[in-house]
Amino acid sequence: QQKVQQSPESLIVPEGGMASLNCTSSDRNVDYFWWYRQHSGKSPKMLMSIFSNGEKEEGRFTVHLNKASLHTSLHIRDSQPSDSALYLCAASMSNYNVLYFGSGTKLTVEP
Amino acid sequence: DAGVTQTPRHEVAEKGQTIILKCEPVSGHNDLFWYRQTKIQGLELLSYFRSKSLMEDGGAFKDRFKAEMLNSSFSTLKIQPTEPKDSAVYLCASSPDWGVNYAEQFFGPGTRLTVL
């Protein structure tokens, strides 16, 4: 069973709209969450990370974390066509550098 | 500062061949990872090295996949013998020591392997 589950599998939003992506871990040992973005034909690149309960904002991107439910979400406001990519959520444990990746959400932003 | 480099970028092999993929991590990074990525399975961990010591060998991939760290700045992934189901993108990533606290992984450009 995969440790990390993402939803939805794919998402289409209009340019300027809000995209919301979800991620949950089934392993209570994880305590750090990561969001990576992978454009078509490219390798994954870290977008944001979070380990404290609450919210973290960087420009148009906001990440939420609820540690009790091991649920994280990524919100992209004012979505741009350049945001179209595969968004991968990953979780890790204290003092162990392995990332457990979900299957990803494919985001398409339509002009 | 150079990122993670991988060679070759593309590889075509016949079924049964032995292929070797290469990776150079970011200078100074102590952790190195090999992943396989396919549309169906997503990103799968093949191996994890910390300071050249093998920490994880990706269970299901043990029999035909062997990763080695020859020194702190060079790693290889050998697939022997190759099968068509091995067709995928193979990604190498590196990160600083855990002491940096939950270190980010930096990925190389990947090697696209096609097995005929």
JSON list of N, CA, C and O in Angstrom, two decimals, chain B residues 92-113:
[
{"chain": "B", "resi": 92, "resn": "CYS", "atom": "N", "xyz": [18.17, 10.32, -10.88]},
{"chain": "B", "resi": 92, "resn": "CYS", "atom": "CA", "xyz": [19.12, 10.35, -9.77]},
{"chain": "B", "resi": 92, "resn": "CYS", "atom": "C", "xyz": [18.87, 11.66, -9.02]},
{"chain": "B", "resi": 92, "resn": "CYS", "atom": "O", "xyz": [18.60, 12.70, -9.64]},
{"chain": "B", "resi": 93, "resn": "ALA", "atom": "N", "xyz": [18.94, 11.61, -7.70]},
{"chain": "B", "resi": 93, "resn": "ALA", "atom": "CA", "xyz": [18.77, 12.81, -6.90]},
{"chain": "B", "resi": 93, "resn": "ALA", "atom": "C", "xyz": [19.80, 12.82, -5.78]},
{"chain": "B", "resi": 93, "resn": "ALA", "atom": "O", "xyz": [20.27, 11.76, -5.34]},
{"chain": "B", "resi": 94, "resn": "SER", "atom": "N", "xyz": [20.15, 14.01, -5.32]},
{"chain": "B", "resi": 94, "resn": "SER", "atom": "CA", "xyz": [21.05, 14.10, -4.18]},
{"chain": "B", "resi": 94, "resn": "SER", "atom": "C", "xyz": [20.53, 15.15, -3.20]},
{"chain": "B", "resi": 94, "resn": "SER", "atom": "O", "xyz": [19.73, 16.01, -3.57]},
{"chain": "B", "resi": 95, "resn": "SER", "atom": "N", "xyz": [20.97, 15.04, -1.95]},
{"chain": "B", "resi": 95, "resn": "SER", "atom": "CA", "xyz": [20.61, 16.05, -0.96]},
{"chain": "B", "resi": 95, "resn": "SER", "atom": "C", "xyz": [21.71, 16.16, 0.08]},
{"chain": "B", "resi": 95, "resn": "SER", "atom": "O", "xyz": [22.53, 15.25, 0.25]},
{"chain": "B", "resi": 96, "resn": "PRO", "atom": "N", "xyz": [21.75, 17.29, 0.77]},
{"chain": "B", "resi": 96, "resn": "PRO", "atom": "CA", "xyz": [22.75, 17.46, 1.82]},
{"chain": "B", "resi": 96, "resn": "PRO", "atom": "C", "xyz": [22.50, 16.47, 2.97]},
{"chain": "B", "resi": 96, "resn": "PRO", "atom": "O", "xyz": [21.47, 15.81, 3.01]},
{"chain": "B", "resi": 97, "resn": "ASP", "atom": "N", "xyz": [23.42, 16.39, 3.88]},
{"chain": "B", "resi": 97, "resn": "ASP", "atom": "CA", "xyz": [23.30, 15.52, 5.03]},
{"chain": "B", "resi": 97, "resn": "ASP", "atom": "C", "xyz": [22.06, 15.85, 5.83]},
{"chain": "B", "resi": 97, "resn": "ASP", "atom": "O", "xyz": [21.62, 17.00, 5.85]},
{"chain": "B", "resi": 98, "resn": "TRP", "atom": "N", "xyz": [21.50, 14.85, 6.51]},
{"chain": "B", "resi": 98, "resn": "TRP", "atom": "CA", "xyz": [20.31, 15.04, 7.33]},
{"chain": "B", "resi": 98, "resn": "TRP", "atom": "C", "xyz": [20.51, 16.16, 8.35]},
{"chain": "B", "resi": 98, "resn": "TRP", "atom": "O", "xyz": [19.58, 16.81, 8.76]},
{"chain": "B", "resi": 99, "resn": "GLY", "atom": "N", "xyz": [21.73, 16.37, 8.78]},
{"chain": "B", "resi": 99, "resn": "GLY", "atom": "CA", "xyz": [22.01, 17.41, 9.77]},
{"chain": "B", "resi": 99, "resn": "GLY", "atom": "C", "xyz": [21.54, 18.79, 9.33]},
{"chain": "B", "resi": 99, "resn": "GLY", "atom": "O", "xyz": [21.45, 19.69, 10.13]},
{"chain": "B", "resi": 100, "resn": "VAL", "atom": "N", "xyz": [21.27, 18.94, 8.04]},
{"chain": "B", "resi": 100, "resn": "VAL", "atom": "CA", "xyz": [20.78, 20.23, 7.54]},
{"chain": "B", "resi": 100, "resn": "VAL", "atom": "C", "xyz": [19.29, 20.35, 7.83]},
{"chain": "B", "resi": 100, "resn": "VAL", "atom": "O", "xyz": [18.68, 21.36, 7.58]},
{"chain": "B", "resi": 101, "resn": "ASN", "atom": "N", "xyz": [18.69, 19.25, 8.35]},
{"chain": "B", "resi": 101, "resn": "ASN", "atom": "CA", "xyz": [17.27, 19.22, 8.70]},
{"chain": "B", "resi": 101, "resn": "ASN", "atom": "C", "xyz": [16.36, 19.06, 7.49]},
{"chain": "B", "resi": 101, "resn": "ASN", "atom": "O", "xyz": [16.14, 20.00, 6.73]},
{"chain": "B", "resi": 102, "resn": "TYR", "atom": "N", "xyz": [15.83, 17.88, 7.37]},
{"chain": "B", "resi": 102, "resn": "TYR", "atom": "CA", "xyz": [14.84, 17.62, 6.33]},
{"chain": "B", "resi": 102, "resn": "TYR", "atom": "C", "xyz": [15.29, 18.16, 4.99]},
{"chain": "B", "resi": 102, "resn": "TYR", "atom": "O", "xyz": [14.69, 19.06, 4.43]},
{"chain": "B", "resi": 103, "resn": "ALA", "atom": "N", "xyz": [16.37, 17.62, 4.50]},
{"chain": "B", "resi": 103, "resn": "ALA", "atom": "CA", "xyz": [17.00, 18.20, 3.32]},
{"chain": "B", "resi": 103, "resn": "ALA", "atom": "C", "xyz": [16.22, 17.94, 2.03]},
{"chain": "B", "resi": 103, "resn": "ALA", "atom": "O", "xyz": [15.74, 16.84, 1.78]},
{"chain": "B", "resi": 104, "resn": "GLU", "atom": "N", "xyz": [16.16, 18.98, 1.21]},
{"chain": "B", "resi": 104, "resn": "GLU", "atom": "CA", "xyz": [15.52, 18.91, -0.10]},
{"chain": "B", "resi": 104, "resn": "GLU", "atom": "C", "xyz": [16.32, 18.00, -1.01]},
{"chain": "B", "resi": 104, "resn": "GLU", "atom": "O", "xyz": [17.55, 17.97, -0.95]},
{"chain": "B", "resi": 105, "resn": "GLN", "atom": "N", "xyz": [15.64, 17.27, -1.87]},
{"chain": "B", "resi": 105, "resn": "GLN", "atom": "CA", "xyz": [16.31, 16.45, -2.87]},
{"chain": "B", "resi": 105, "resn": "GLN", "atom": "C", "xyz": [16.35, 17.20, -4.20]},
{"chain": "B", "resi": 105, "resn": "GLN", "atom": "O", "xyz": [15.35, 17.78, -4.63]},
{"chain": "B", "resi": 106, "resn": "PHE", "atom": "N", "xyz": [17.51, 17.17, -4.83]},
{"chain": "B", "resi": 106, "resn": "PHE", "atom": "CA", "xyz": [17.71, 17.81, -6.13]},
{"chain": "B", "resi": 106, "resn": "PHE", "atom": "C", "xyz": [17.84, 16.72, -7.18]},
{"chain": "B", "resi": 106, "resn": "PHE", "atom": "O", "xyz": [18.69, 15.84, -7.05]},
{"chain": "B", "resi": 107, "resn": "PHE", "atom": "N", "xyz": [17.01, 16.80, -8.19]},
{"chain": "B", "resi": 107, "resn": "PHE", "atom": "CA", "xyz": [16.97, 15.75, -9.20]},
{"chain": "B", "resi": 107, "resn": "PHE", "atom": "C", "xyz": [17.81, 16.09, -10.43]},
{"chain": "B", "resi": 107, "resn": "PHE", "atom": "O", "xyz": [17.90, 17.27, -10.83]},
{"chain": "B", "resi": 108, "resn": "GLY", "atom": "N", "xyz": [18.40, 15.06, -11.01]},
{"chain": "B", "resi": 108, "resn": "GLY", "atom": "CA", "xyz": [19.07, 15.21, -12.29]},
{"chain": "B", "resi": 108, "resn": "GLY", "atom": "C", "xyz": [18.05, 15.18, -13.41]},
{"chain": "B", "resi": 108, "resn": "GLY", "atom": "O", "xyz": [16.86, 14.98, -13.18]},
{"chain": "B", "resi": 109, "resn": "PRO", "atom": "N", "xyz": [18.52, 15.35, -14.67]},
{"chain": "B", "resi": 109, "resn": "PRO", "atom": "CA", "xyz": [17.61, 15.42, -15.82]},
{"chain": "B", "resi": 109, "resn": "PRO", "atom": "C", "xyz": [17.02, 14.06, -16.21]},
{"chain": "B", "resi": 109, "resn": "PRO", "atom": "O", "xyz": [16.05, 14.01, -16.95]},
{"chain": "B", "resi": 110, "resn": "GLY", "atom": "N", "xyz": [17.61, 12.98, -15.69]},
{"chain": "B", "resi": 110, "resn": "GLY", "atom": "CA", "xyz": [17.07, 11.65, -15.98]},
{"chain": "B", "resi": 110, "resn": "GLY", "atom": "C", "xyz": [17.68, 10.99, -17.20]},
{"chain": "B", "resi": 110, "resn": "GLY", "atom": "O", "xyz": [18.24, 11.66, -18.08]},
{"chain": "B", "resi": 111, "resn": "THR", "atom": "N", "xyz": [17.59, 9.67, -17.23]},
{"chain": "B", "resi": 111, "resn": "THR", "atom": "CA", "xyz": [17.96, 8.87, -18.40]},
{"chain": "B", "resi": 111, "resn": "THR", "atom": "C", "xyz": [16.71, 8.13, -18.85]},
{"chain": "B", "resi": 111, "resn": "THR", "atom": "O", "xyz": [16.10, 7.40, -18.07]},
{"chain": "B", "resi": 112, "resn": "ARG", "atom": "N", "xyz": [16.33, 8.34, -20.11]},
{"chain": "B", "resi": 112, "resn": "ARG", "atom": "CA", "xyz": [15.17, 7.62, -20.65]},
{"chain": "B", "resi": 112, "resn": "ARG", "atom": "C", "xyz": [15.66, 6.32, -21.27]},
{"chain": "B", "resi": 112, "resn": "ARG", "atom": "O", "xyz": [16.42, 6.33, -22.23]},
{"chain": "B", "resi": 113, "resn": "LEU", "atom": "N", "xyz": [15.26, 5.20, -20.68]},
{"chain": "B", "resi": 113, "resn": "LEU", "atom": "CA", "xyz": [15.67, 3.87, -21.15]},
{"chain": "B", "resi": 113, "resn": "LEU", "atom": "C", "xyz": [14.54, 3.21, -21.92]},
{"chain": "B", "resi": 113, "resn": "LEU", "atom": "O", "xyz": [13.41, 3.16, -21.43]}
]
